[in-house]
Amino acid sequence: MQHPIEKAILVGIITPRIRKVIAEEHLAELQRLAETAGAIVTRTFMQRVQAFNPATLIGEGKVSEIKTALEEDEASLVIFDDDLSGSQVRNLEQRLPGIKVLDRTGIILDIFAKHAVTAESRLMVEVAQLQYLVPRLTHAWTHLSRQAGGRGIGMNGPGETQLETDRRIIHKKIQELKKKLVKIEDARERQAVRREDTFQVGIVGYTNAGKSTLTNRLTSSNVYVKDQLFATLDSTMRKLYVGDGKFILLSDTVGFIRKLPHHLIDTFKSTLGAASKANCILNVVDATANDYQEHLEITHKILEDLIDPKIPRIIAFNKAESASPERRQELLNHYPEALQISAKENIGMESLKQLLIQKMQTWEDDRKMRTN
Ligand SMILES: Nc1nc2c(ncn2[C@@H]2O[C@H](COP(=O)(O)OP(=O)(O)OP(=O)(O)O)[C@@H](O)[C@H]2O)c(=O)[nH]1
Ligand SMILES: [Mg+2]
């Protein structure tokens, strides 16, 4: 599912529930996703709707408008911020001949495929891609069986048989890949057992918040940092030395994003497992993001299923040096416990380190109490 550099038009939707500034933020994020995937965005469209059009998601008039824009810009790709069903993709592709129609999930999968490095994350991406494909195949199937119509209900057209075979092959492939993943995960589990004596901190948060930069800053390491979405896909563990030859293990993991597809979360659960094994969660939040509250909510929601609510959490607002004084005051008012730091400018690192050491000591004391 890799695409060469292509010109793309983006489409966002404002429903009555969504405020305009937030919708714009969502579309700006989609633009970053598209660019990270290698597309050049020529225009963005935003449509206000009361309800989604089941056939094409957006209204027919808007589809025609987009068609003209695609021709003018010589663009070959249209990307929707909202997820499209298989039949919506097909309907849109019919109305926009020669144009590739993608949605947010499709783009995220492309980026994941580009950024996966280890055998494990490659396998996970492959599973997620196949799962994404299955419902789309179903619709192609309906389409083909209809073409074979006129032969009476219950008479299988050739298309139907072919598609059923395709679906079976895909399901079988998914099962095989999952088996391979289980083996890798078992090995990971065995390693995890060995680490039980060490205090572990899971660094989590929205993509591009600065998790890897912070990991590097705290541990003087060289984790890949880039101003793009999903720079990190594979978890890495780094040691933060805290004196007396003791260390804390920091794990830097894949970032979150709104509308992260469910099957992707499920598939990536094992990488996030690094966070689920953690004795403390460090949630890094971009203090400069206008929708930082939504970032916090999304992170919270994803972690809900993964992490014991009793595990202590620290919120660190990163990029504080670039946040406005009003924003910093707002953060202070609403999150008095949270730290304001700058991983890039090396601000607040000592306080953060002390706080982590404090959490480690509490954890050690609890353990001693339990074993005595
Ligand atoms: N202004 C500012 N920029 C920062 C700070 N920390 C990180 N950045 C920048 O933010 C961008 C993303 O940083 P990363 O460390 O890759 O972010 P991440 O959370 O690991 O992102 P993913 O791995 O993509 O989820 C990079 O361009 C960093 O240089 C900071 O304290 N201030
Ligand atoms: Mg990273």
Short mmCIF file of N, CA, C and O in Angstrom, two decimals, residues 39-100:
data_model
loop_
_atom_site.label_atom_id
_atom_site.label_comp_id
_atom_site.label_asym_id
_atom_site.label_seq_id
_atom_site.Cartn_x
_atom_site.Cartn_y
_atom_site.Cartn_z
N ALA A 39 2.54 12.53 0.31
CA ALA A 39 1.69 13.24 -0.64
C ALA A 39 1.93 14.75 -0.56
O ALA A 39 2.41 15.25 0.45
N ILE A 40 1.60 15.44 -1.64
CA ILE A 40 1.62 16.91 -1.63
C ILE A 40 0.17 17.37 -1.63
O ILE A 40 -0.60 17.01 -2.52
N VAL A 41 -0.20 18.13 -0.61
CA VAL A 41 -1.59 18.56 -0.49
C VAL A 41 -1.79 19.85 -1.27
O VAL A 41 -1.11 20.85 -1.03
N THR A 42 -2.72 19.85 -2.24
CA THR A 42 -2.95 21.05 -3.03
C THR A 42 -4.10 21.88 -2.49
O THR A 42 -4.11 23.09 -2.62
N ARG A 43 -5.09 21.25 -1.88
CA ARG A 43 -6.25 21.97 -1.35
C ARG A 43 -6.93 21.16 -0.26
O ARG A 43 -6.81 19.93 -0.24
N THR A 44 -7.67 21.87 0.56
CA THR A 44 -8.48 21.16 1.55
C THR A 44 -9.92 21.65 1.47
O THR A 44 -10.15 22.83 1.22
N PHE A 45 -10.83 20.75 1.64
CA PHE A 45 -12.25 21.09 1.64
C PHE A 45 -12.83 20.76 3.00
O PHE A 45 -12.45 19.79 3.64
N MET A 46 -13.77 21.62 3.40
CA MET A 46 -14.43 21.35 4.66
C MET A 46 -15.92 21.46 4.40
O MET A 46 -16.37 22.48 3.87
N GLN A 47 -16.68 20.43 4.71
CA GLN A 47 -18.12 20.55 4.52
C GLN A 47 -18.86 20.45 5.84
O GLN A 47 -18.57 19.59 6.66
N ARG A 48 -19.81 21.37 5.98
CA ARG A 48 -20.66 21.32 7.17
C ARG A 48 -21.87 20.46 6.84
O ARG A 48 -22.55 20.71 5.84
N VAL A 49 -22.09 19.42 7.60
CA VAL A 49 -23.24 18.56 7.31
C VAL A 49 -24.05 18.34 8.58
O VAL A 49 -23.52 18.40 9.69
N GLN A 50 -25.33 18.10 8.40
CA GLN A 50 -26.19 17.74 9.53
C GLN A 50 -26.06 16.25 9.82
O GLN A 50 -26.05 15.82 10.95
N ALA A 51 -25.96 15.51 8.71
CA ALA A 51 -25.81 14.06 8.84
C ALA A 51 -24.96 13.56 7.68
O ALA A 51 -24.90 14.20 6.63
N PHE A 52 -24.28 12.45 7.88
CA PHE A 52 -23.45 11.90 6.81
C PHE A 52 -24.33 11.32 5.72
O PHE A 52 -25.36 10.72 5.99
N ASN A 53 -23.89 11.50 4.47
CA ASN A 53 -24.57 10.89 3.35
C ASN A 53 -24.11 9.43 3.27
O ASN A 53 -22.92 9.18 3.07
N PRO A 54 -25.02 8.47 3.42
CA PRO A 54 -24.56 7.08 3.47
C PRO A 54 -23.84 6.61 2.20
O PRO A 54 -22.96 5.77 2.27
N ALA A 55 -24.22 7.20 1.05
CA ALA A 55 -23.62 6.73 -0.21
C ALA A 55 -22.20 7.23 -0.39
O ALA A 55 -21.30 6.48 -0.77
N THR A 56 -21.98 8.53 -0.11
CA THR A 56 -20.68 9.12 -0.43
C THR A 56 -20.09 9.91 0.74
O THR A 56 -19.13 10.65 0.56
N LEU A 57 -20.64 9.78 1.90
CA LEU A 57 -20.26 10.51 3.10
C LEU A 57 -20.60 11.99 3.02
O LEU A 57 -21.30 12.52 3.85
N ILE A 58 -20.07 12.67 1.97
CA ILE A 58 -20.40 14.09 1.77
C ILE A 58 -21.50 14.20 0.72
O ILE A 58 -21.82 13.22 0.05
N GLY A 59 -22.05 15.40 0.55
CA GLY A 59 -23.13 15.59 -0.42
C GLY A 59 -22.64 15.47 -1.86
O GLY A 59 -21.46 15.69 -2.14
N GLU A 60 -23.59 15.18 -2.75
CA GLU A 60 -23.26 15.01 -4.17
C GLU A 60 -22.65 16.28 -4.76
O GLU A 60 -21.72 16.22 -5.57
N GLY A 61 -23.19 17.43 -4.35
CA GLY A 61 -22.68 18.71 -4.86
C GLY A 61 -21.21 18.88 -4.54
O GLY A 61 -20.41 19.31 -5.37
N LYS A 62 -20.87 18.51 -3.33
CA LYS A 62 -19.48 18.63 -2.88
C LYS A 62 -18.58 17.69 -3.68
O LYS A 62 -17.45 18.05 -4.03
N VAL A 63 -19.10 16.53 -4.00
CA VAL A 63 -18.31 15.57 -4.78
C VAL A 63 -17.95 16.19 -6.13
O VAL A 63 -16.81 16.10 -6.59
N SER A 64 -18.93 16.85 -6.78
CA SER A 64 -18.67 17.48 -8.09
C SER A 64 -17.64 18.58 -7.96
O SER A 64 -16.75 18.74 -8.80
N GLU A 65 -17.78 19.36 -6.88
CA GLU A 65 -16.83 20.45 -6.65
C GLU A 65 -15.40 19.90 -6.50
O GLU A 65 -14.44 20.43 -7.05
N ILE A 66 -15.30 18.81 -5.78
CA ILE A 66 -13.99 18.19 -5.56
C ILE A 66 -13.44 17.64 -6.87
O ILE A 66 -12.25 17.74 -7.16
N LYS A 67 -14.34 17.12 -7.70
CA LYS A 67 -13.93 16.56 -8.99
C LYS A 67 -13.25 17.65 -9.83
O LYS A 67 -12.17 17.44 -10.39
N THR A 68 -13.88 18.82 -9.89
CA THR A 68 -13.32 19.94 -10.64
C THR A 68 -11.96 20.33 -10.06
O THR A 68 -10.99 20.55 -10.80
N ALA A 69 -11.89 20.41 -8.74
CA ALA A 69 -10.63 20.81 -8.09
C ALA A 69 -9.52 19.80 -8.40
O ALA A 69 -8.37 20.19 -8.65
N LEU A 70 -9.86 18.53 -8.39
CA LEU A 70 -8.86 17.48 -8.68
C LEU A 70 -8.30 17.67 -10.08
O LEU A 70 -7.09 17.57 -10.32
N GLU A 71 -9.21 17.99 -11.02
CA GLU A 71 -8.77 18.19 -12.41
C GLU A 71 -7.86 19.42 -12.50
O GLU A 71 -6.79 19.38 -13.10
N GLU A 72 -8.30 20.50 -11.88
CA GLU A 72 -7.52 21.75 -11.92
C GLU A 72 -6.11 21.56 -11.32
O GLU A 72 -5.13 22.07 -11.84
N ASP A 73 -6.06 20.84 -10.23
CA ASP A 73 -4.78 20.69 -9.51
C ASP A 73 -3.95 19.52 -10.04
O ASP A 73 -2.84 19.29 -9.57
N GLU A 74 -4.52 18.78 -10.98
CA GLU A 74 -3.88 17.54 -11.47
C GLU A 74 -3.54 16.61 -10.31
O GLU A 74 -2.46 16.02 -10.25
N ALA A 75 -4.48 16.54 -9.38
CA ALA A 75 -4.28 15.66 -8.21
C ALA A 75 -4.88 14.28 -8.52
O ALA A 75 -5.80 14.16 -9.33
N SER A 76 -4.31 13.28 -7.88
CA SER A 76 -4.76 11.92 -8.19
C SER A 76 -5.30 11.20 -6.95
O SER A 76 -5.61 10.03 -6.98
N LEU A 77 -5.38 11.94 -5.86
CA LEU A 77 -5.70 11.32 -4.60
C LEU A 77 -6.65 12.21 -3.81
O LEU A 77 -6.46 13.42 -3.75
N VAL A 78 -7.68 11.62 -3.23
CA VAL A 78 -8.52 12.39 -2.32
C VAL A 78 -8.58 11.63 -1.00
O VAL A 78 -8.74 10.42 -0.96
N ILE A 79 -8.33 12.38 0.08
CA ILE A 79 -8.23 11.74 1.39
C ILE A 79 -9.28 12.33 2.33
O ILE A 79 -9.32 13.54 2.55
N PHE A 80 -10.08 11.45 2.91
CA PHE A 80 -11.12 11.87 3.84
C PHE A 80 -10.62 11.74 5.27
O PHE A 80 -9.95 10.78 5.61
N ASP A 81 -11.00 12.72 6.08
CA ASP A 81 -10.61 12.66 7.49
C ASP A 81 -11.41 11.62 8.24
O ASP A 81 -10.97 11.10 9.26
N ASP A 82 -12.60 11.33 7.73
CA ASP A 82 -13.44 10.33 8.39
C ASP A 82 -13.33 9.00 7.68
O ASP A 82 -13.04 8.96 6.49
N ASP A 83 -13.57 7.95 8.42
CA ASP A 83 -13.45 6.63 7.81
C ASP A 83 -14.57 6.37 6.82
O ASP A 83 -15.72 6.74 7.06
N LEU A 84 -14.20 5.75 5.72
CA LEU A 84 -15.16 5.42 4.67
C LEU A 84 -15.46 3.93 4.71
O LEU A 84 -14.57 3.13 4.97
N SER A 85 -16.71 3.60 4.41
CA SER A 85 -17.03 2.17 4.30
C SER A 85 -16.60 1.70 2.92
O SER A 85 -16.34 2.52 2.03
N GLY A 86 -16.56 0.41 2.73
CA GLY A 86 -16.19 -0.15 1.43
C GLY A 86 -17.08 0.38 0.31
O GLY A 86 -16.59 0.75 -0.76
N SER A 87 -18.39 0.48 0.58
CA SER A 87 -19.29 0.92 -0.49
C SER A 87 -19.11 2.42 -0.76
O SER A 87 -19.24 2.87 -1.89
N GLN A 88 -18.78 3.19 0.28
CA GLN A 88 -18.53 4.62 0.05
C GLN A 88 -17.30 4.81 -0.83
O GLN A 88 -17.30 5.65 -1.73
N VAL A 89 -16.27 4.03 -0.58
CA VAL A 89 -15.07 4.12 -1.42
C VAL A 89 -15.44 3.83 -2.87
O VAL A 89 -15.07 4.55 -3.80
N ARG A 90 -16.22 2.77 -3.04
CA ARG A 90 -16.59 2.37 -4.40
C ARG A 90 -17.45 3.44 -5.07
O ARG A 90 -17.20 3.84 -6.21
N ASN A 91 -18.43 3.98 -4.35
CA ASN A 91 -19.28 5.03 -4.92
C ASN A 91 -18.47 6.26 -5.28
O ASN A 91 -18.68 6.87 -6.33
N LEU A 92 -17.55 6.62 -4.41
CA LEU A 92 -16.74 7.81 -4.68
C LEU A 92 -15.82 7.57 -5.87
O LEU A 92 -15.65 8.45 -6.72
N GLU A 93 -15.24 6.39 -5.94
CA GLU A 93 -14.34 6.11 -7.06
C GLU A 93 -15.10 6.08 -8.39
O GLU A 93 -14.54 6.44 -9.42
N GLN A 94 -16.36 5.69 -8.31
CA GLN A 94 -17.18 5.73 -9.53
C GLN A 94 -17.41 7.16 -9.99
O GLN A 94 -17.37 7.47 -11.18
N ARG A 95 -17.63 8.04 -9.01
CA ARG A 95 -17.90 9.44 -9.36
C ARG A 95 -16.63 10.21 -9.69
O ARG A 95 -16.67 11.29 -10.26
N LEU A 96 -15.50 9.70 -9.26
CA LEU A 96 -14.22 10.36 -9.49
C LEU A 96 -13.30 9.39 -10.24
O LEU A 96 -12.36 8.84 -9.66
N PRO A 97 -13.54 9.21 -11.52
CA PRO A 97 -12.79 8.18 -12.25
C PRO A 97 -11.28 8.44 -12.23
O PRO A 97 -10.84 9.58 -12.38
N GLY A 98 -10.53 7.40 -12.01
CA GLY A 98 -9.06 7.51 -12.05
C GLY A 98 -8.47 8.06 -10.76
O GLY A 98 -7.26 8.23 -10.65
N ILE A 99 -9.31 8.38 -9.80
CA ILE A 99 -8.83 8.98 -8.54
C ILE A 99 -8.80 7.91 -7.45
O ILE A 99 -9.71 7.10 -7.34
N LYS A 100 -7.74 7.94 -6.67
CA LYS A 100 -7.65 7.01 -5.56
C LYS A 100 -8.32 7.65 -4.34
O LYS A 100 -8.02 8.80 -3.99
#
